[in-house]
Coordinates of C-alpha atoms and ligand atoms in Angstrom, one line a residue:
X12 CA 1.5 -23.1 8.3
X13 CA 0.1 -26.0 6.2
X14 CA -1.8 -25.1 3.2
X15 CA -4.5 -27.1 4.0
X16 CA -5.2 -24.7 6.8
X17 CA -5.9 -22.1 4.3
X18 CA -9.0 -23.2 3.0
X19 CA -10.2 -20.5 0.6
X20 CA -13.8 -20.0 0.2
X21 CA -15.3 -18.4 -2.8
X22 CA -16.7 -15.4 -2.4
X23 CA -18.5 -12.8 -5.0
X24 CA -15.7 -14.0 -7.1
X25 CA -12.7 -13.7 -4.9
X26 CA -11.6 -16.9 -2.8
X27 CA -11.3 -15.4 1.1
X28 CA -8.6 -16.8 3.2
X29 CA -10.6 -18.6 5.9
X30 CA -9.3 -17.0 9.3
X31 CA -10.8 -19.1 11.7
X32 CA -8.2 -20.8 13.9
X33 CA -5.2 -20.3 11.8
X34 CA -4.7 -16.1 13.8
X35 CA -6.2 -14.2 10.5
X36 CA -9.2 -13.5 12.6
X37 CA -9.5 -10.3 11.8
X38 CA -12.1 -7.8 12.5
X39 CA -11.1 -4.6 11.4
X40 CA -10.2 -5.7 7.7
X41 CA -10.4 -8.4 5.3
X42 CA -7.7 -10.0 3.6
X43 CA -8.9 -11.4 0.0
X44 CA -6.7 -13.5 -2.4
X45 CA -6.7 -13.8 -6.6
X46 CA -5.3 -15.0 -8.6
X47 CA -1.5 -13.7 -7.6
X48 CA -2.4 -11.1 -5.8
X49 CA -4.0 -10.0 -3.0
X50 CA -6.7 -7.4 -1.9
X51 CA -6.3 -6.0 1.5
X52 CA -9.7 -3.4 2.5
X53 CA -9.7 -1.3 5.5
X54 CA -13.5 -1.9 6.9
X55 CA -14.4 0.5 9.7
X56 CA -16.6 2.3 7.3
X57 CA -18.9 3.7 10.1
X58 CA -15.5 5.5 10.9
X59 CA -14.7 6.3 7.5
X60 CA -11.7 3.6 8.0
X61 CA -10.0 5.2 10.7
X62 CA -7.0 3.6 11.4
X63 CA -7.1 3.0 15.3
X64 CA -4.1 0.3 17.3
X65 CA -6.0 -3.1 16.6
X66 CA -6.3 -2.0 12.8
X67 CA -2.3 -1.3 12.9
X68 CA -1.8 -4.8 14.2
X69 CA -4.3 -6.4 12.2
X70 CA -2.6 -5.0 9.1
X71 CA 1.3 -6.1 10.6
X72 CA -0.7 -9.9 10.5
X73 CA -1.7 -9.3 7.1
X74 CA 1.8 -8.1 5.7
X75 CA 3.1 -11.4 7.4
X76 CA 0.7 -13.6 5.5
X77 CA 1.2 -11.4 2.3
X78 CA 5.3 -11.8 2.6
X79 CA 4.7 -15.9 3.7
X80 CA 2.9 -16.7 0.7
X81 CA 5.0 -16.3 -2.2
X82 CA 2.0 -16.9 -4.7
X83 CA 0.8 -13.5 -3.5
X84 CA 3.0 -11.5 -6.0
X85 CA 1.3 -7.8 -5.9
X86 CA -0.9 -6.4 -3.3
X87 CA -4.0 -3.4 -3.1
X88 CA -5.0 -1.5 -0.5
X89 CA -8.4 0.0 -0.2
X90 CA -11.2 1.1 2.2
X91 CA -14.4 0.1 2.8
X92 CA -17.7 1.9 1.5
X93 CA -18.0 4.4 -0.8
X94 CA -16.6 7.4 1.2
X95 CA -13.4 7.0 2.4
X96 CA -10.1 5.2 1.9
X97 CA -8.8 6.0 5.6
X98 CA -10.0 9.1 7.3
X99 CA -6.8 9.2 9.2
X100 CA -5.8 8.1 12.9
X101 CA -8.8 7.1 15.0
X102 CA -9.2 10.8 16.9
X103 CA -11.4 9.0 19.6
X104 CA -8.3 6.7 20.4
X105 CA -5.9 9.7 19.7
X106 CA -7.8 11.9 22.4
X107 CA -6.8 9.2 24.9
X108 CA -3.0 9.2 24.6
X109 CA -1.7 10.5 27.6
X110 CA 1.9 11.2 27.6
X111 CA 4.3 12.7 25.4
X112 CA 6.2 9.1 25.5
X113 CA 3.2 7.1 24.5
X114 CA 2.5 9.3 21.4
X115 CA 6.0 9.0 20.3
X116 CA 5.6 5.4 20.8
X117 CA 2.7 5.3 18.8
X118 CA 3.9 7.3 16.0
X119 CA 7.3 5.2 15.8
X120 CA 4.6 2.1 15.4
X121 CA 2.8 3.5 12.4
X122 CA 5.9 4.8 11.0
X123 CA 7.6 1.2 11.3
X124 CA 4.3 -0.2 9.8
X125 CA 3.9 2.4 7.1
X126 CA 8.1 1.6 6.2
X127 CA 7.4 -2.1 5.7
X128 CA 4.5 -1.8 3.3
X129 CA 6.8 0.8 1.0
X130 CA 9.7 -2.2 1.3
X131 CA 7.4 -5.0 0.8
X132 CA 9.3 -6.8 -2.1
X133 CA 6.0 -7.2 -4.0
X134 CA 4.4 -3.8 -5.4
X135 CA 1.6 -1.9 -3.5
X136 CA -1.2 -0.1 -5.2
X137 CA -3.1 2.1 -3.3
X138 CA -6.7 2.1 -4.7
X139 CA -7.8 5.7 -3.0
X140 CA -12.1 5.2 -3.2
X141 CA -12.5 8.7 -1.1
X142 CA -10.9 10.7 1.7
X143 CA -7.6 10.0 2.2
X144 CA -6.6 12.3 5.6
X145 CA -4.1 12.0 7.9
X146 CA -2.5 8.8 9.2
X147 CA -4.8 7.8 5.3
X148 CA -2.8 9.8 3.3
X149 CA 0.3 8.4 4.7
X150 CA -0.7 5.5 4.1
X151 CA -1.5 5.8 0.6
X152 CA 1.8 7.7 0.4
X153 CA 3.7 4.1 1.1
X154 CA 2.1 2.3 -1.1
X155 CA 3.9 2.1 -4.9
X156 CA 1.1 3.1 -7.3
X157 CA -1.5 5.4 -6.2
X158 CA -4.7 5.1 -8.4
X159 CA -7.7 7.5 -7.2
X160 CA -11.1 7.6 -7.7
X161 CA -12.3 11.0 -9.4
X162 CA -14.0 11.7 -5.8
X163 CA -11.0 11.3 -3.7
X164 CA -9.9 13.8 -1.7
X165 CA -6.1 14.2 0.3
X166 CA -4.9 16.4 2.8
X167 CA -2.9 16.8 6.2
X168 CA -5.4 18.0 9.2
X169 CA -3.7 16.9 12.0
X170 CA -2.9 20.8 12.1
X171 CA -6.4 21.7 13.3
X172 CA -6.3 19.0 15.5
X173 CA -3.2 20.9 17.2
X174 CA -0.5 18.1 16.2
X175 CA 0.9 17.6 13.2
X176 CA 1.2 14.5 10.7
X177 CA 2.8 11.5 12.4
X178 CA 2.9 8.5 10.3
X179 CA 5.7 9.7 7.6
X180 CA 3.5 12.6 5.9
X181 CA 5.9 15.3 6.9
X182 CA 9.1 13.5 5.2
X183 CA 6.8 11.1 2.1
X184 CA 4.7 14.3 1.4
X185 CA 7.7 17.0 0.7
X186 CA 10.1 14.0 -1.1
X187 CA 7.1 13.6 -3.6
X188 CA 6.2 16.9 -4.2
X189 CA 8.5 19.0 -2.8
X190 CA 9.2 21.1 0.3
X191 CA 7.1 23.9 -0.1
X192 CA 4.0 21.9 -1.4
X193 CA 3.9 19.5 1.7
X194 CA 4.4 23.1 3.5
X195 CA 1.4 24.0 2.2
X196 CA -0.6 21.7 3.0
X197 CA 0.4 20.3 6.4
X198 CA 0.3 24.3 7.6
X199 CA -3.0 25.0 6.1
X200 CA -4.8 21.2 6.3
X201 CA -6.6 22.2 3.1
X202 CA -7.5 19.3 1.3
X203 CA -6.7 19.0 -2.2
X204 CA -8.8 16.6 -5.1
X205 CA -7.5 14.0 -7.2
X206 CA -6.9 15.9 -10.2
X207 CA -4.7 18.0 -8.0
X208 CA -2.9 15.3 -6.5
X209 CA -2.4 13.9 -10.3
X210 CA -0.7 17.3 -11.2
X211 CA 1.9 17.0 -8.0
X212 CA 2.4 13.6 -9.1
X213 CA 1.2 11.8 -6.0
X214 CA -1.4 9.6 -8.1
X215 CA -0.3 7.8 -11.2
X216 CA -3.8 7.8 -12.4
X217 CA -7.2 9.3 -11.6
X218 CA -10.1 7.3 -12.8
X219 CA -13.9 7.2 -12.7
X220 CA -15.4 5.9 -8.9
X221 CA -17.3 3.4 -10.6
X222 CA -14.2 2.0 -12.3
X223 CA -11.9 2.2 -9.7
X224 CA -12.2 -1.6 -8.8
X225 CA -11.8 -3.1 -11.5
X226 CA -8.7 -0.6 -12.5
X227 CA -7.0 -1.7 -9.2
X228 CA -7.6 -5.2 -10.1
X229 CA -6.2 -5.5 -14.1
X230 CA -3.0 -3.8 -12.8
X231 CA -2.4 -6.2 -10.2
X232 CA -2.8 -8.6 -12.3
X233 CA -0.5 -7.2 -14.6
X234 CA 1.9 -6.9 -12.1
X235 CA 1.3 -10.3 -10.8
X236 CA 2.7 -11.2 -14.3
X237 CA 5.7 -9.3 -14.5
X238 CA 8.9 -11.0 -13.3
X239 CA 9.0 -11.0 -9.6
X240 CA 12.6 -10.9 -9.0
X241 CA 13.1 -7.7 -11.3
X242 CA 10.1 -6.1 -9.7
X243 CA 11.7 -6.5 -5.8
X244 CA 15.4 -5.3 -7.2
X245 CA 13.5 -2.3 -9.0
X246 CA 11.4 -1.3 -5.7
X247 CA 14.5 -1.6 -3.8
X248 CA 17.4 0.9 -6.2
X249 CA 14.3 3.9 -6.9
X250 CA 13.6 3.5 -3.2
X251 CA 16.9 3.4 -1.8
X252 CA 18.4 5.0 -4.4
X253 CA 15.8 8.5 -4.2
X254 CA 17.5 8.7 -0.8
X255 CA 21.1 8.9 -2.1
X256 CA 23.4 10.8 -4.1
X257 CA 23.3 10.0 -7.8
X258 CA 26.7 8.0 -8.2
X259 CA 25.6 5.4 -5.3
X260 CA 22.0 5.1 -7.1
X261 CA 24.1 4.5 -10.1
X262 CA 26.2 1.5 -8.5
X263 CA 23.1 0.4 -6.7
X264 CA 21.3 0.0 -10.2
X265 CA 24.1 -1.6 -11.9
X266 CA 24.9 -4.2 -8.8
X267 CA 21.1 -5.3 -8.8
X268 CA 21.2 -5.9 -12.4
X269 CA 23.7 -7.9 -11.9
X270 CA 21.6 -10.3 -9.3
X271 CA 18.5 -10.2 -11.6
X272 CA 20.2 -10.8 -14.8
X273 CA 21.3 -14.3 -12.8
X274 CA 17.7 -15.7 -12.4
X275 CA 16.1 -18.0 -14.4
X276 CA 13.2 -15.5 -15.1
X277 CA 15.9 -13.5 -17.4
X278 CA 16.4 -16.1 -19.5
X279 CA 12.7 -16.9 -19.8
X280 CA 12.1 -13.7 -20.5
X281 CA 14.6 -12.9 -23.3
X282 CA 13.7 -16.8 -24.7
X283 CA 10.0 -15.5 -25.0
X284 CA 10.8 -12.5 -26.7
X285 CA 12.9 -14.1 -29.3
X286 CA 10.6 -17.1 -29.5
X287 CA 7.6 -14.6 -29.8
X288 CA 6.0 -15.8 -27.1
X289 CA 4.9 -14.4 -23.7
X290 CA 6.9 -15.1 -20.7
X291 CA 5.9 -16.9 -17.5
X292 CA 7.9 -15.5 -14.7
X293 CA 8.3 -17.9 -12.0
X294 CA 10.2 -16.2 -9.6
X295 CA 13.4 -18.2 -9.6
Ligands
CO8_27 N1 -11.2 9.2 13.7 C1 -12.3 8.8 14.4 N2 -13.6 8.9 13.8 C2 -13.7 9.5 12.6 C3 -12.6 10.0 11.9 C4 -11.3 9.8 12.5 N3 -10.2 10.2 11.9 N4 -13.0 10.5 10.7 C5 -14.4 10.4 10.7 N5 -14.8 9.8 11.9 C6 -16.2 9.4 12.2 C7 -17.0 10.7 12.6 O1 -16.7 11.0 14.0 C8 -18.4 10.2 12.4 O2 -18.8 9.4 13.5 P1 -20.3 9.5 14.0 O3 -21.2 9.0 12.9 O4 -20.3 8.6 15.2 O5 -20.5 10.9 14.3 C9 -18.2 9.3 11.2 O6 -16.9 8.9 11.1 C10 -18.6 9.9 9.9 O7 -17.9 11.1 9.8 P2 -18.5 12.6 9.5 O8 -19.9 12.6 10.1 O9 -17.6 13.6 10.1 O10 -18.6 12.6 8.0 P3 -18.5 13.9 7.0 O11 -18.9 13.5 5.7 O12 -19.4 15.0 7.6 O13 -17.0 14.4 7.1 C11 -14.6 14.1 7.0 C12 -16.0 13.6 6.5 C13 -14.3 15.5 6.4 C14 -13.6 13.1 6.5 C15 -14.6 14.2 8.5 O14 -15.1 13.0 9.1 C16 -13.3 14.5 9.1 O15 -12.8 15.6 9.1 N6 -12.6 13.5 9.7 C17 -11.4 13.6 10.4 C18 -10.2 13.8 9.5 C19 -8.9 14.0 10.2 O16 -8.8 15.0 11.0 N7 -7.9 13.1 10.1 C20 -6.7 13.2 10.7 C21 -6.7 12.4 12.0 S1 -5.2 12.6 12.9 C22 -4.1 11.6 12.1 O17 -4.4 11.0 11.1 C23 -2.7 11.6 12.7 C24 -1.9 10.4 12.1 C25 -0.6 10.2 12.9 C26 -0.8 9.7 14.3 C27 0.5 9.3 15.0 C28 0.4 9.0 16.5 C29 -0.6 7.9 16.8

């Protein structure tokens, strides 16, 4: 798609893709750019952000434009308003699921959407503003960097709904924290706040709601800095390599150091820091 289709409008200081005519016509979030990086905000805040199908495939569009435009070299994920991040699957859309089959389907959708952010080779910070339920704790739990506002709130209700988490929570929740604690809280559906979420090391960092913003925005632009190439091969070996015995992590690490220590970006790395200078990572 030619650039020139992607006229960016300024905005309250960011520069907004313009959607019209070019399939970004979205309507259940917007899709806002920086400079090298990208902010991505669920906006059904009427339904606290609930994620419902033509959200699901509005945010599949949005991953492809993300991974298409290589300038885009860190991404965060937030929701609307001041309440809520996502309060989970759209129940109204849920309630009308019909067959065993479909919701299987359904789930295998999220779960496929929910993988691709976690591999996106660019990191993902999750900027949690509020409650983060369900299907919107599982999607916080893909992203790479969970930052919470000091109001936030997590949990796993699908149990009082009478089904249980089906967007990853089961299998991201207990490899974070551990068995017992994603036990805990998918059985009970408590909800737990972002100091306590902090402790179980599921957020990185808990900051004031008036400063979550602009906290989300100076680390993506720190990571928009960083050397891209290291920054996919390091997602890649602590995601793969979490999900392997220690001697493959091992080999994983040393094979990707290999590839990354061939790029450009390692010498002009290592030139800068002799030259006392800071880098510019180009990606190459
Ligand atoms: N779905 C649809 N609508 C919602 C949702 C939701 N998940 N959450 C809130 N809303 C709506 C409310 O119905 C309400 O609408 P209205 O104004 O028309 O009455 C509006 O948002 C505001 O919500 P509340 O009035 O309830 O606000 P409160 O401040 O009183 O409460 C809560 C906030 C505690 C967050 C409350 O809204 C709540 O409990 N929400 C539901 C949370 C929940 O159960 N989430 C899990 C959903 S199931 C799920 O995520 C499964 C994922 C896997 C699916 C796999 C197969 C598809």
């Amino acid at each position: 798609m030619a650039d020139t289709m992607l006229h960016r409008i300024k905005q309250k200081g960011l520069q907004h893709f313009q959607t019209e005519g070019i399939g970004l016509d979205f309507t259940q979030i917007t899709l806002e750019m920086e400079d090298g990086w990208a902010l991505l905000t669920i906006n059904r805040p009427k339904v606290l952000n609930a994620l419902n199908q033509e959200t699901l495939q509005e945010l599949e569009r949005a991953l492809d434009e993300v991974e298409r435009r290589k300038e885009i070299r860190a991404l965060v994920i937030t929701g609307a308003g001041e309440k809520a991040f996502v309060a989970g699957a759209d129940i109204t859309e849920l309630r009308r699921i019909e067959t065993a089959g479909e919701a299987e389907r359904q789930a295998t959708l999220g779960q496929t959407l929910f993988t691709r952010l976690e591999e996106l080779p660019i990191p993902v910070v999750m900027a949690v503003n509020g409650y983060a339920l369900g299907g919107g704790f599982e999607l916080a739990l893909s992203g790479d960097i969970l930052l919470a506002s000091d109001q936030a709130q997590f949990g796993l209700p699908e149990i009082n709904l009478g089904v249980l988490p089906g967007y990853g929570g089961t299998q991201r929740l207990a490899r974070l924290a551990g068995k017992n604690t994603a036990k805990y809280f998918a059985l009970t559906g408590d909800r737990m706040d972002a100091e306590t979420a902090y402790h179980l090391g599921i957020v990185q960092r808990v900051v004031p709601a008036a400063n979550l913003k602009e906290e989300a925005k100076s680390l993506a632009a720190k990571l928009a800095r960083k050397a891209p190439i290291a920054i996919r091969y390091i997602k890649q070996v602590i995601n793969q390599g979490s999900e392997t015995d220690l001697k493959t992590g091992l080999r994983l690490e040393a094979s990707s150091f290999g590839v990354v220590f061939d790029s450009q970006d390692r010498v002009e790395g290592m030139d800068a820091f002799l030259e006392k200078r800071k880098p510019s990572f180009r990606g190459e």
